[in-house]
Amino acid sequence: MPLDPQVKDLLTKINSLLPTTPLTPQEFRKVRNELFVNLFNKEKVELNDIRNMTISGSNGDIKIRLYFPSLKENLPAVVYYHGGGFVYGNLDTHDSVCRLISKLSNTIVVSVDYRLAPEHKFPTQVYEAYDVVKWLANNGGKLSIDTSKIAVAGDSAGGNLSAVVSILDRDNKDNIVKYQVLIYPVVNMLDSSPSIYNYGNGYFLTYERILWYNKQYVKDDNDYYNPLASPGFANPHNLPPALVITAEYDPLRDQGEIYAHKLKMSGVKAISLRYNGMIHGFVSFYEYLDVGREAIHHIASSIKKIFNY
């Protein structure tokens, strides 16, 4: 399909706001965080309660934000990992998305402020992401959470962490994660599929930027083969059910759809859903893109369906 007209307008707006000169990772982080907070977090869906907390993890304290949609007790929980190439993003850049998922799915969303690259390299983010899931399983009952109904979700780099946490949960036989929502996830850091080249320039996320993100994240090239960095290399058997969302004009499209196919071929209940005319990041851009809002509605309904409530 042609690029959605709403996407065209938004790309023009984004490109007018982004600097064209080279930036350090820290400068880049500041620019992108400000862009997301100021441009994509204007809508603030009202919830019953929002709490900022700090928990102890294996690498130190981890900041989290909990979204409570109602006073109802024993609700399912969704642990959400933000995107940003492991370099940028925080609790505020994805606040509106987490609010809307919580409201529409009637689940307690737990947003995770994991440490960022290049100051903190792989696998720091992986184990922090998993620390939050384990903490929630042990402490969720005190927060009116049904700890038998915990899902993970995330976009882009956060989709990577959601997939990896699901793998760790299986391998450690913890059986905490019951559902994974992977929104245009990074699952193969050595990807050379057609979409990487066909849509690697001019659609918000570029191939050049992907390579830069990867270099910030890993310690050396050997890490690219590690299933905890590239979950597409992991054994796909016995993982929790998955919803994999991709965008037609996203360079990461093919790797996400290949991962969903691997899951299905191994017997995992997985659904791959491509949104035509869309670009990488479109779910976060839902305030400007009707299809982004539609995708969040679908994510919420799938969570309700998987937990049967």
PDB file of C-alpha atoms in Angstrom:
ATOM      1  CA  MET A   1       0.000   0.000   0.000  1.00  0.00           C
ATOM      2  CA  PRO A   2       1.088   3.636  -0.403  1.00  0.00           C
ATOM      3  CA  LEU A   3       2.507   5.409   2.617  1.00  0.00           C
ATOM      4  CA  ASP A   4      -0.409   6.618   4.735  1.00  0.00           C
ATOM      5  CA  PRO A   5      -1.075  10.368   4.189  1.00  0.00           C
ATOM      6  CA  GLN A   6      -1.076  10.930   7.944  1.00  0.00           C
ATOM      7  CA  VAL A   7       2.397   9.361   8.076  1.00  0.00           C
ATOM      8  CA  LYS A   8       3.652  11.657   5.325  1.00  0.00           C
ATOM      9  CA  ASP A   9       2.495  14.715   7.250  1.00  0.00           C
ATOM     10  CA  LEU A  10       4.010  13.455  10.482  1.00  0.00           C
ATOM     11  CA  LEU A  11       7.379  12.661   8.881  1.00  0.00           C
ATOM     12  CA  THR A  12       7.540  16.207   7.555  1.00  0.00           C
ATOM     13  CA  LYS A  13       6.848  17.521  11.049  1.00  0.00           C
ATOM     14  CA  ILE A  14       9.408  15.238  12.716  1.00  0.00           C
ATOM     15  CA  ASN A  15      12.131  15.999  10.173  1.00  0.00           C
ATOM     16  CA  SER A  16      11.650  19.724  10.715  1.00  0.00           C
ATOM     17  CA  LEU A  17      12.317  19.270  14.438  1.00  0.00           C
ATOM     18  CA  LEU A  18      15.390  17.028  14.308  1.00  0.00           C
ATOM     19  CA  PRO A  19      18.934  18.434  14.024  1.00  0.00           C
ATOM     20  CA  THR A  20      20.967  17.487  10.969  1.00  0.00           C
ATOM     21  CA  THR A  21      24.412  17.795  12.575  1.00  0.00           C
ATOM     22  CA  PRO A  22      26.156  14.779  14.186  1.00  0.00           C
ATOM     23  CA  LEU A  23      25.369  14.269  17.883  1.00  0.00           C
ATOM     24  CA  THR A  24      26.988  12.376  20.712  1.00  0.00           C
ATOM     25  CA  PRO A  25      24.833   9.571  22.186  1.00  0.00           C
ATOM     26  CA  GLN A  26      24.017  11.812  25.141  1.00  0.00           C
ATOM     27  CA  GLU A  27      23.010  14.732  22.892  1.00  0.00           C
ATOM     28  CA  PHE A  28      20.994  12.385  20.711  1.00  0.00           C
ATOM     29  CA  ARG A  29      19.216  11.023  23.794  1.00  0.00           C
ATOM     30  CA  LYS A  30      18.286  14.504  24.966  1.00  0.00           C
ATOM     31  CA  VAL A  31      16.900  15.494  21.547  1.00  0.00           C
ATOM     32  CA  ARG A  32      14.879  12.310  21.092  1.00  0.00           C
ATOM     33  CA  ASN A  33      13.512  12.295  24.639  1.00  0.00           C
ATOM     34  CA  GLU A  34      12.353  15.880  24.258  1.00  0.00           C
ATOM     35  CA  LEU A  35      10.775  15.070  20.893  1.00  0.00           C
ATOM     36  CA  PHE A  36       8.800  12.150  22.305  1.00  0.00           C
ATOM     37  CA  VAL A  37       7.724  13.933  25.477  1.00  0.00           C
ATOM     38  CA  ASN A  38       6.671  17.149  23.762  1.00  0.00           C
ATOM     39  CA  LEU A  39       5.238  15.803  20.510  1.00  0.00           C
ATOM     40  CA  PHE A  40       3.814  12.387  21.348  1.00  0.00           C
ATOM     41  CA  ASN A  41       2.628  12.674  24.946  1.00  0.00           C
ATOM     42  CA  LYS A  42       0.007  15.394  24.836  1.00  0.00           C
ATOM     43  CA  GLU A  43      -2.927  13.049  25.440  1.00  0.00           C
ATOM     44  CA  LYS A  44      -3.181  12.039  29.088  1.00  0.00           C
ATOM     45  CA  VAL A  45      -5.861   9.397  29.595  1.00  0.00           C
ATOM     46  CA  GLU A  46      -7.221   9.616  33.143  1.00  0.00           C
ATOM     47  CA  LEU A  47      -6.662   6.546  35.314  1.00  0.00           C
ATOM     48  CA  ASN A  48      -7.529   5.682  38.888  1.00  0.00           C
ATOM     49  CA  ASP A  49      -3.920   5.997  40.064  1.00  0.00           C
ATOM     50  CA  ILE A  50      -0.351   6.342  38.797  1.00  0.00           C
ATOM     51  CA  ARG A  51       2.573   5.569  41.099  1.00  0.00           C
ATOM     52  CA  ASN A  52       6.318   6.007  40.668  1.00  0.00           C
ATOM     53  CA  MET A  53       8.375   3.452  42.550  1.00  0.00           C
ATOM     54  CA  THR A  54      11.974   2.337  42.873  1.00  0.00           C
ATOM     55  CA  ILE A  55      12.793  -1.341  43.287  1.00  0.00           C
ATOM     56  CA  SER A  56      16.045  -3.195  43.878  1.00  0.00           C
ATOM     57  CA  GLY A  57      17.555  -5.045  40.950  1.00  0.00           C
ATOM     58  CA  SER A  58      20.694  -7.073  40.380  1.00  0.00           C
ATOM     59  CA  ASN A  59      22.509  -3.969  39.062  1.00  0.00           C
ATOM     60  CA  GLY A  60      21.058  -1.485  41.539  1.00  0.00           C
ATOM     61  CA  ASP A  61      17.843   0.456  41.825  1.00  0.00           C
ATOM     62  CA  ILE A  62      15.318   0.414  38.961  1.00  0.00           C
ATOM     63  CA  LYS A  63      12.661   3.067  38.513  1.00  0.00           C
ATOM     64  CA  ILE A  64       9.209   1.880  37.496  1.00  0.00           C
ATOM     65  CA  ARG A  65       5.825   3.533  36.989  1.00  0.00           C
ATOM     66  CA  LEU A  66       2.583   1.683  37.697  1.00  0.00           C
ATOM     67  CA  TYR A  67      -0.694   2.572  35.994  1.00  0.00           C
ATOM     68  CA  PHE A  68      -3.881   1.514  37.802  1.00  0.00           C
ATOM     69  CA  PRO A  69      -6.988   1.729  35.586  1.00  0.00           C
ATOM     70  CA  SER A  70      -9.567   1.147  38.309  1.00  0.00           C
ATOM     71  CA  LEU A  71     -10.182   0.185  41.931  1.00  0.00           C
ATOM     72  CA  LYS A  72     -10.783  -3.426  40.946  1.00  0.00           C
ATOM     73  CA  GLU A  73      -8.458  -5.909  42.645  1.00  0.00           C
ATOM     74  CA  ASN A  74      -6.604  -8.915  41.237  1.00  0.00           C
ATOM     75  CA  LEU A  75      -6.103  -7.393  37.805  1.00  0.00           C
ATOM     76  CA  PRO A  76      -3.613  -8.797  35.265  1.00  0.00           C
ATOM     77  CA  ALA A  77      -0.369  -6.879  34.778  1.00  0.00           C
ATOM     78  CA  VAL A  78       1.600  -5.884  31.702  1.00  0.00           C
ATOM     79  CA  VAL A  79       5.287  -5.071  32.134  1.00  0.00           C
ATOM     80  CA  TYR A  80       6.112  -2.506  29.445  1.00  0.00           C
ATOM     81  CA  TYR A  81       9.598  -1.828  28.052  1.00  0.00           C
ATOM     82  CA  HIS A  82       9.995   1.379  26.049  1.00  0.00           C
ATOM     83  CA  GLY A  83      11.799   1.639  22.722  1.00  0.00           C
ATOM     84  CA  GLY A  84      14.651   3.935  21.749  1.00  0.00           C
ATOM     85  CA  GLY A  85      17.421   1.721  20.392  1.00  0.00           C
ATOM     86  CA  PHE A  86      18.591   1.057  23.970  1.00  0.00           C
ATOM     87  CA  VAL A  87      20.001   4.621  23.831  1.00  0.00           C
ATOM     88  CA  TYR A  88      17.041   6.857  24.667  1.00  0.00           C
ATOM     89  CA  GLY A  89      13.560   6.645  26.135  1.00  0.00           C
ATOM     90  CA  ASN A  90      12.267   6.782  29.693  1.00  0.00           C
ATOM     91  CA  LEU A  91       9.079   6.652  31.732  1.00  0.00           C
ATOM     92  CA  ASP A  92       7.864   9.946  30.249  1.00  0.00           C
ATOM     93  CA  THR A  93       8.522   9.208  26.566  1.00  0.00           C
ATOM     94  CA  HIS A  94       6.002   6.357  26.631  1.00  0.00           C
ATOM     95  CA  ASP A  95       3.617   7.670  29.273  1.00  0.00           C
ATOM     96  CA  SER A  96       0.647   8.196  26.937  1.00  0.00           C
ATOM     97  CA  VAL A  97       0.984   4.742  25.369  1.00  0.00           C
ATOM     98  CA  CYS A  98       1.109   3.059  28.790  1.00  0.00           C
ATOM     99  CA  ARG A  99      -1.902   5.032  29.998  1.00  0.00           C
ATOM    100  CA  LEU A 100      -3.966   4.037  26.974  1.00  0.00           C
ATOM    101  CA  ILE A 101      -3.007   0.347  27.140  1.00  0.00           C
ATOM    102  CA  SER A 102      -3.897   0.290  30.832  1.00  0.00           C
ATOM    103  CA  LYS A 103      -7.247   1.990  30.258  1.00  0.00           C
ATOM    104  CA  LEU A 104      -8.319  -0.097  27.259  1.00  0.00           C
ATOM    105  CA  SER A 105      -7.131  -3.458  28.595  1.00  0.00           C
ATOM    106  CA  ASN A 106      -8.099  -2.783  32.229  1.00  0.00           C
ATOM    107  CA  THR A 107      -4.696  -4.057  33.335  1.00  0.00           C
ATOM    108  CA  ILE A 108      -2.063  -2.639  35.657  1.00  0.00           C
ATOM    109  CA  VAL A 109       0.774  -1.544  33.377  1.00  0.00           C
ATOM    110  CA  VAL A 110       4.277  -1.458  34.862  1.00  0.00           C
ATOM    111  CA  SER A 111       6.611   0.741  32.817  1.00  0.00           C
ATOM    112  CA  VAL A 112      10.340   0.106  33.263  1.00  0.00           C
ATOM    113  CA  ASP A 113      13.087   2.754  33.237  1.00  0.00           C
ATOM    114  CA  TYR A 114      15.979   0.423  32.439  1.00  0.00           C
ATOM    115  CA  ARG A 115      19.556   1.696  32.154  1.00  0.00           C
ATOM    116  CA  LEU A 116      20.658   2.923  28.738  1.00  0.00           C
ATOM    117  CA  ALA A 117      23.573   2.454  26.359  1.00  0.00           C
ATOM    118  CA  PRO A 118      26.333   3.298  25.741  1.00  0.00           C
ATOM    119  CA  GLU A 119      26.953   4.031  29.427  1.00  0.00           C
ATOM    120  CA  HIS A 120      25.487   0.623  30.263  1.00  0.00           C
ATOM    121  CA  LYS A 121      26.147  -2.154  27.792  1.00  0.00           C
ATOM    122  CA  PHE A 122      24.388  -5.439  27.028  1.00  0.00           C
ATOM    123  CA  PRO A 123      23.319  -7.506  28.937  1.00  0.00           C
ATOM    124  CA  THR A 124      22.602  -4.932  31.690  1.00  0.00           C
ATOM    125  CA  GLN A 125      19.216  -4.061  30.180  1.00  0.00           C
ATOM    126  CA  VAL A 126      18.231  -7.709  29.808  1.00  0.00           C
ATOM    127  CA  TYR A 127      18.691  -8.580  33.459  1.00  0.00           C
ATOM    128  CA  GLU A 128      17.068  -5.368  34.662  1.00  0.00           C
ATOM    129  CA  ALA A 129      14.063  -6.153  32.484  1.00  0.00           C
ATOM    130  CA  TYR A 130      13.862  -9.622  33.980  1.00  0.00           C
ATOM    131  CA  ASP A 131      14.409  -8.310  37.519  1.00  0.00           C
ATOM    132  CA  VAL A 132      11.186  -6.325  37.229  1.00  0.00           C
ATOM    133  CA  VAL A 133       9.189  -9.363  36.125  1.00  0.00           C
ATOM    134  CA  LYS A 134      10.511 -11.429  39.026  1.00  0.00           C
ATOM    135  CA  TRP A 135       9.885  -8.583  41.467  1.00  0.00           C
ATOM    136  CA  LEU A 136       6.319  -8.284  40.223  1.00  0.00           C
ATOM    137  CA  ALA A 137       5.714 -12.012  40.623  1.00  0.00           C
ATOM    138  CA  ASN A 138       6.906 -11.814  44.231  1.00  0.00           C
ATOM    139  CA  ASN A 139       5.282  -8.518  45.197  1.00  0.00           C
ATOM    140  CA  GLY A 140       2.356  -8.041  42.850  1.00  0.00           C
ATOM    141  CA  GLY A 141      -0.161  -9.430  45.295  1.00  0.00           C
ATOM    142  CA  LYS A 142       0.420  -6.404  47.536  1.00  0.00           C
ATOM    143  CA  LEU A 143      -0.498  -4.180  44.579  1.00  0.00           C
ATOM    144  CA  SER A 144      -3.802  -5.890  43.743  1.00  0.00           C
ATOM    145  CA  ILE A 145      -2.172  -7.770  40.849  1.00  0.00           C
ATOM    146  CA  ASP A 146      -3.103 -11.304  39.866  1.00  0.00           C
ATOM    147  CA  THR A 147       0.431 -12.697  39.614  1.00  0.00           C
ATOM    148  CA  SER A 148      -0.800 -15.678  37.594  1.00  0.00           C
ATOM    149  CA  LYS A 149      -1.623 -13.227  34.789  1.00  0.00           C
ATOM    150  CA  ILE A 150       1.540 -11.322  33.884  1.00  0.00           C
ATOM    151  CA  ALA A 151       2.393 -10.288  30.328  1.00  0.00           C
ATOM    152  CA  VAL A 152       5.343  -8.428  28.829  1.00  0.00           C
ATOM    153  CA  ALA A 153       5.127  -5.860  26.064  1.00  0.00           C
ATOM    154  CA  GLY A 154       7.397  -3.361  24.374  1.00  0.00           C
ATOM    155  CA  ASP A 155       8.197  -1.509  21.195  1.00  0.00           C
ATOM    156  CA  SER A 156      11.386  -1.761  19.126  1.00  0.00           C
ATOM    157  CA  ALA A 157      14.230  -2.210  21.655  1.00  0.00           C
ATOM    158  CA  GLY A 158      11.486  -2.821  24.217  1.00  0.00           C
ATOM    159  CA  GLY A 159      10.108  -5.544  21.949  1.00  0.00           C
ATOM    160  CA  ASN A 160      13.548  -7.115  22.034  1.00  0.00           C
ATOM    161  CA  LEU A 161      13.534  -7.065  25.836  1.00  0.00           C
ATOM    162  CA  SER A 162      10.028  -8.552  25.933  1.00  0.00           C
ATOM    163  CA  ALA A 163      11.122 -11.437  23.717  1.00  0.00           C
ATOM    164  CA  VAL A 164      14.330 -11.990  25.681  1.00  0.00           C
ATOM    165  CA  VAL A 165      12.582 -11.880  29.065  1.00  0.00           C
ATOM    166  CA  SER A 166      10.159 -14.524  27.778  1.00  0.00           C
ATOM    167  CA  ILE A 167      13.137 -16.698  26.818  1.00  0.00           C
ATOM    168  CA  LEU A 168      14.841 -16.242  30.197  1.00  0.00           C
ATOM    169  CA  ASP A 169      11.575 -16.995  31.987  1.00  0.00           C
ATOM    170  CA  ARG A 170      11.226 -20.252  30.060  1.00  0.00           C
ATOM    171  CA  ASP A 171      14.858 -21.300  30.461  1.00  0.00           C
ATOM    172  CA  ASN A 172      14.807 -20.581  34.196  1.00  0.00           C
ATOM    173  CA  LYS A 173      11.489 -22.445  34.507  1.00  0.00           C
ATOM    174  CA  ASP A 174       9.957 -19.529  36.409  1.00  0.00           C
ATOM    175  CA  ASN A 175       6.762 -19.622  34.321  1.00  0.00           C
ATOM    176  CA  ILE A 176       5.863 -16.011  35.126  1.00  0.00           C
ATOM    177  CA  VAL A 177       5.297 -14.610  31.639  1.00  0.00           C
ATOM    178  CA  LYS A 178       2.030 -15.768  30.125  1.00  0.00           C
ATOM    179  CA  TYR A 179       1.896 -13.514  27.041  1.00  0.00           C
ATOM    180  CA  GLN A 180       4.300 -11.396  25.015  1.00  0.00           C
ATOM    181  CA  VAL A 181       3.406  -8.407  22.840  1.00  0.00           C
ATOM    182  CA  LEU A 182       6.267  -7.545  20.497  1.00  0.00           C
ATOM    183  CA  ILE A 183       5.735  -4.230  18.713  1.00  0.00           C
ATOM    184  CA  TYR A 184       8.079  -3.933  15.682  1.00  0.00           C
ATOM    185  CA  PRO A 185      10.741  -5.712  17.733  1.00  0.00           C
ATOM    186  CA  VAL A 186      14.491  -5.933  17.216  1.00  0.00           C
ATOM    187  CA  VAL A 187      15.089  -9.691  17.142  1.00  0.00           C
ATOM    188  CA  ASN A 188      18.079 -10.089  14.806  1.00  0.00           C
ATOM    189  CA  MET A 189      20.981  -7.655  15.030  1.00  0.00           C
ATOM    190  CA  LEU A 190      22.562  -9.272  11.972  1.00  0.00           C
ATOM    191  CA  ASP A 191      19.419  -8.900   9.872  1.00  0.00           C
ATOM    192  CA  SER A 192      19.913  -8.624   6.109  1.00  0.00           C
ATOM    193  CA  SER A 193      16.321  -9.217   4.997  1.00  0.00           C
ATOM    194  CA  PRO A 194      14.796  -7.125   2.164  1.00  0.00           C
ATOM    195  CA  SER A 195      12.924  -4.676   4.416  1.00  0.00           C
ATOM    196  CA  ILE A 196      16.196  -3.532   6.009  1.00  0.00           C
ATOM    197  CA  TYR A 197      17.290  -2.168   2.631  1.00  0.00           C
ATOM    198  CA  ASN A 198      13.933  -1.330   1.038  1.00  0.00           C
ATOM    199  CA  TYR A 199      12.775   0.851   3.930  1.00  0.00           C
ATOM    200  CA  GLY A 200      16.098   1.797   5.509  1.00  0.00           C
ATOM    201  CA  ASN A 201      16.018   5.434   4.476  1.00  0.00           C
ATOM    202  CA  GLY A 202      13.391   8.139   4.817  1.00  0.00           C
ATOM    203  CA  TYR A 203      10.899   6.386   7.131  1.00  0.00           C
ATOM    204  CA  PHE A 204      11.987   7.652  10.586  1.00  0.00           C
ATOM    205  CA  LEU A 205      14.187   4.645  11.428  1.00  0.00           C
ATOM    206  CA  THR A 206      17.121   4.311   9.029  1.00  0.00           C
ATOM    207  CA  TYR A 207      19.501   1.439   8.369  1.00  0.00           C
ATOM    208  CA  GLU A 208      22.426   3.696   9.320  1.00  0.00           C
ATOM    209  CA  ARG A 209      20.770   4.486  12.651  1.00  0.00           C
ATOM    210  CA  ILE A 210      20.072   0.793  13.311  1.00  0.00           C
ATOM    211  CA  LEU A 211      23.789   0.000  12.941  1.00  0.00           C
ATOM    212  CA  TRP A 212      24.622   2.923  15.244  1.00  0.00           C
ATOM    213  CA  TYR A 213      22.144   1.762  17.901  1.00  0.00           C
ATOM    214  CA  ASN A 214      23.580  -1.756  17.777  1.00  0.00           C
ATOM    215  CA  LYS A 215      27.125  -0.470  18.255  1.00  0.00           C
ATOM    216  CA  GLN A 216      26.061   1.561  21.299  1.00  0.00           C
ATOM    217  CA  TYR A 217      24.392  -1.489  22.841  1.00  0.00           C
ATOM    218  CA  VAL A 218      26.882  -4.343  22.498  1.00  0.00           C
ATOM    219  CA  LYS A 219      30.400  -4.698  23.862  1.00  0.00           C
ATOM    220  CA  ASP A 220      31.726  -6.393  20.721  1.00  0.00           C
ATOM    221  CA  ASP A 221      30.432  -8.003  17.527  1.00  0.00           C
ATOM    222  CA  ASN A 222      30.227 -11.452  19.130  1.00  0.00           C
ATOM    223  CA  ASP A 223      27.266 -10.220  21.165  1.00  0.00           C
ATOM    224  CA  TYR A 224      25.165 -10.011  18.006  1.00  0.00           C
ATOM    225  CA  TYR A 225      24.999 -13.828  17.959  1.00  0.00           C
ATOM    226  CA  ASN A 226      23.876 -14.085  21.579  1.00  0.00           C
ATOM    227  CA  PRO A 227      20.174 -15.059  21.776  1.00  0.00           C
ATOM    228  CA  LEU A 228      19.786 -12.594  24.647  1.00  0.00           C
ATOM    229  CA  ALA A 229      20.690  -9.803  22.202  1.00  0.00           C
ATOM    230  CA  SER A 230      19.200 -11.381  19.069  1.00  0.00           C
ATOM    231  CA  PRO A 231      16.298 -13.555  20.283  1.00  0.00           C
ATOM    232  CA  GLY A 232      15.753 -14.727  16.716  1.00  0.00           C
ATOM    233  CA  PHE A 233      18.704 -17.076  17.334  1.00  0.00           C
ATOM    234  CA  ALA A 234      17.081 -18.647  20.407  1.00  0.00           C
ATOM    235  CA  ASN A 235      15.272 -21.967  20.604  1.00  0.00           C
ATOM    236  CA  PRO A 236      11.650 -20.922  19.928  1.00  0.00           C
ATOM    237  CA  HIS A 237       9.951 -23.899  21.582  1.00  0.00           C
ATOM    238  CA  ASN A 238       7.662 -23.601  24.616  1.00  0.00           C
ATOM    239  CA  LEU A 239       7.601 -19.814  24.703  1.00  0.00           C
ATOM    240  CA  PRO A 240       4.447 -17.964  25.805  1.00  0.00           C
ATOM    241  CA  PRO A 241       1.820 -16.945  23.226  1.00  0.00           C
ATOM    242  CA  ALA A 242       2.826 -13.896  21.221  1.00  0.00           C
ATOM    243  CA  LEU A 243       1.397 -10.998  19.281  1.00  0.00           C
ATOM    244  CA  VAL A 244       3.952  -9.562  16.861  1.00  0.00           C
ATOM    245  CA  ILE A 245       3.062  -6.207  15.330  1.00  0.00           C
ATOM    246  CA  THR A 246       4.936  -4.923  12.289  1.00  0.00           C
ATOM    247  CA  ALA A 247       4.716  -1.930   9.957  1.00  0.00           C
ATOM    248  CA  GLU A 248       4.900  -2.107   6.164  1.00  0.00           C
ATOM    249  CA  TYR A 249       7.512   0.665   5.774  1.00  0.00           C
ATOM    250  CA  ASP A 250       9.684  -0.427   8.700  1.00  0.00           C
ATOM    251  CA  PRO A 251      13.209  -1.777   8.079  1.00  0.00           C
ATOM    252  CA  LEU A 252      12.615  -4.166  11.018  1.00  0.00           C
ATOM    253  CA  ARG A 253       9.437  -5.560   9.433  1.00  0.00           C
ATOM    254  CA  ASP A 254      10.834  -8.782   7.997  1.00  0.00           C
ATOM    255  CA  GLN A 255      12.774  -9.859  11.074  1.00  0.00           C
ATOM    256  CA  GLY A 256       9.676  -9.457  13.241  1.00  0.00           C
ATOM    257  CA  GLU A 257       7.540 -11.483  10.851  1.00  0.00           C
ATOM    258  CA  ILE A 258      10.225 -14.165  10.512  1.00  0.00           C
ATOM    259  CA  TYR A 259      10.363 -14.433  14.302  1.00  0.00           C
ATOM    260  CA  ALA A 260       6.592 -14.835  14.506  1.00  0.00           C
ATOM    261  CA  HIS A 261       6.790 -17.557  11.842  1.00  0.00           C
ATOM    262  CA  LYS A 262       9.497 -19.391  13.813  1.00  0.00           C
ATOM    263  CA  LEU A 263       7.317 -19.290  16.906  1.00  0.00           C
ATOM    264  CA  LYS A 264       4.321 -20.670  15.019  1.00  0.00           C
ATOM    265  CA  MET A 265       6.370 -23.410  13.352  1.00  0.00           C
ATOM    266  CA  SER A 266       7.611 -24.508  16.799  1.00  0.00           C
ATOM    267  CA  GLY A 267       4.064 -24.813  18.138  1.00  0.00           C
ATOM    268  CA  VAL A 268       3.804 -21.473  19.940  1.00  0.00           C
ATOM    269  CA  LYS A 269       0.480 -19.698  19.561  1.00  0.00           C
ATOM    270  CA  ALA A 270       1.645 -16.586  17.735  1.00  0.00           C
ATOM    271  CA  ILE A 271      -0.134 -13.960  15.660  1.00  0.00           C
ATOM    272  CA  SER A 272       1.736 -11.702  13.253  1.00  0.00           C
ATOM    273  CA  LEU A 273      -0.111  -8.533  12.334  1.00  0.00           C
ATOM    274  CA  ARG A 274       1.258  -6.116   9.729  1.00  0.00           C
ATOM    275  CA  TYR A 275      -0.111  -2.577   9.524  1.00  0.00           C
ATOM    276  CA  ASN A 276       0.169  -1.394   5.933  1.00  0.00           C
ATOM    277  CA  GLY A 277       1.131   2.166   5.137  1.00  0.00           C
ATOM    278  CA  MET A 278       2.775   2.556   8.556  1.00  0.00           C
ATOM    279  CA  ILE A 279       6.344   3.266   9.707  1.00  0.00           C
ATOM    280  CA  HIS A 280       8.473   2.223  12.651  1.00  0.00           C
ATOM    281  CA  GLY A 281       7.196   3.923  15.798  1.00  0.00           C
ATOM    282  CA  PHE A 282       3.616   4.299  14.603  1.00  0.00           C
ATOM    283  CA  VAL A 283       2.108   2.971  17.844  1.00  0.00           C
ATOM    284  CA  SER A 284       3.878   5.702  19.831  1.00  0.00           C
ATOM    285  CA  PHE A 285       2.608   8.202  17.260  1.00  0.00           C
ATOM    286  CA  TYR A 286      -1.036   7.266  17.802  1.00  0.00           C
ATOM    287  CA  GLU A 287      -2.045  10.839  18.664  1.00  0.00           C
ATOM    288  CA  TYR A 288      -1.316  11.708  15.018  1.00  0.00           C
ATOM    289  CA  LEU A 289      -2.009   8.383  13.316  1.00  0.00           C
ATOM    290  CA  ASP A 290      -5.448   6.768  13.419  1.00  0.00           C
ATOM    291  CA  VAL A 291      -3.905   3.379  12.652  1.00  0.00           C
ATOM    292  CA  GLY A 292      -1.617   3.711  15.669  1.00  0.00           C
ATOM    293  CA  ARG A 293      -4.636   4.101  17.922  1.00  0.00           C
ATOM    294  CA  GLU A 294      -6.261   1.125  16.184  1.00  0.00           C
ATOM    295  CA  ALA A 295      -3.181  -0.968  16.931  1.00  0.00           C
ATOM    296  CA  ILE A 296      -3.313  -0.086  20.642  1.00  0.00           C
ATOM    297  CA  HIS A 297      -6.976  -1.093  20.730  1.00  0.00           C
ATOM    298  CA  HIS A 298      -5.989  -4.435  19.187  1.00  0.00           C
ATOM    299  CA  ILE A 299      -3.167  -4.916  21.707  1.00  0.00           C
ATOM    300  CA  ALA A 300      -5.552  -4.208  24.582  1.00  0.00           C
ATOM    301  CA  SER A 301      -8.231  -6.570  23.297  1.00  0.00           C
ATOM    302  CA  SER A 302      -5.659  -9.336  22.793  1.00  0.00           C
ATOM    303  CA  ILE A 303      -4.527  -8.968  26.420  1.00  0.00           C
ATOM    304  CA  LYS A 304      -8.090  -9.219  27.648  1.00  0.00           C
ATOM    305  CA  LYS A 305      -8.663 -12.272  25.473  1.00  0.00           C
ATOM    306  CA  ILE A 306      -5.504 -14.106  26.541  1.00  0.00           C
ATOM    307  CA  PHE A 307      -6.371 -13.624  30.220  1.00  0.00           C
ATOM    308  CA  ASN A 308     -10.074 -14.309  29.660  1.00  0.00           C
ATOM    309  CA  TYR A 309     -11.541 -11.462  31.687  1.00  0.00           C
TER     310      TYR A 309
END
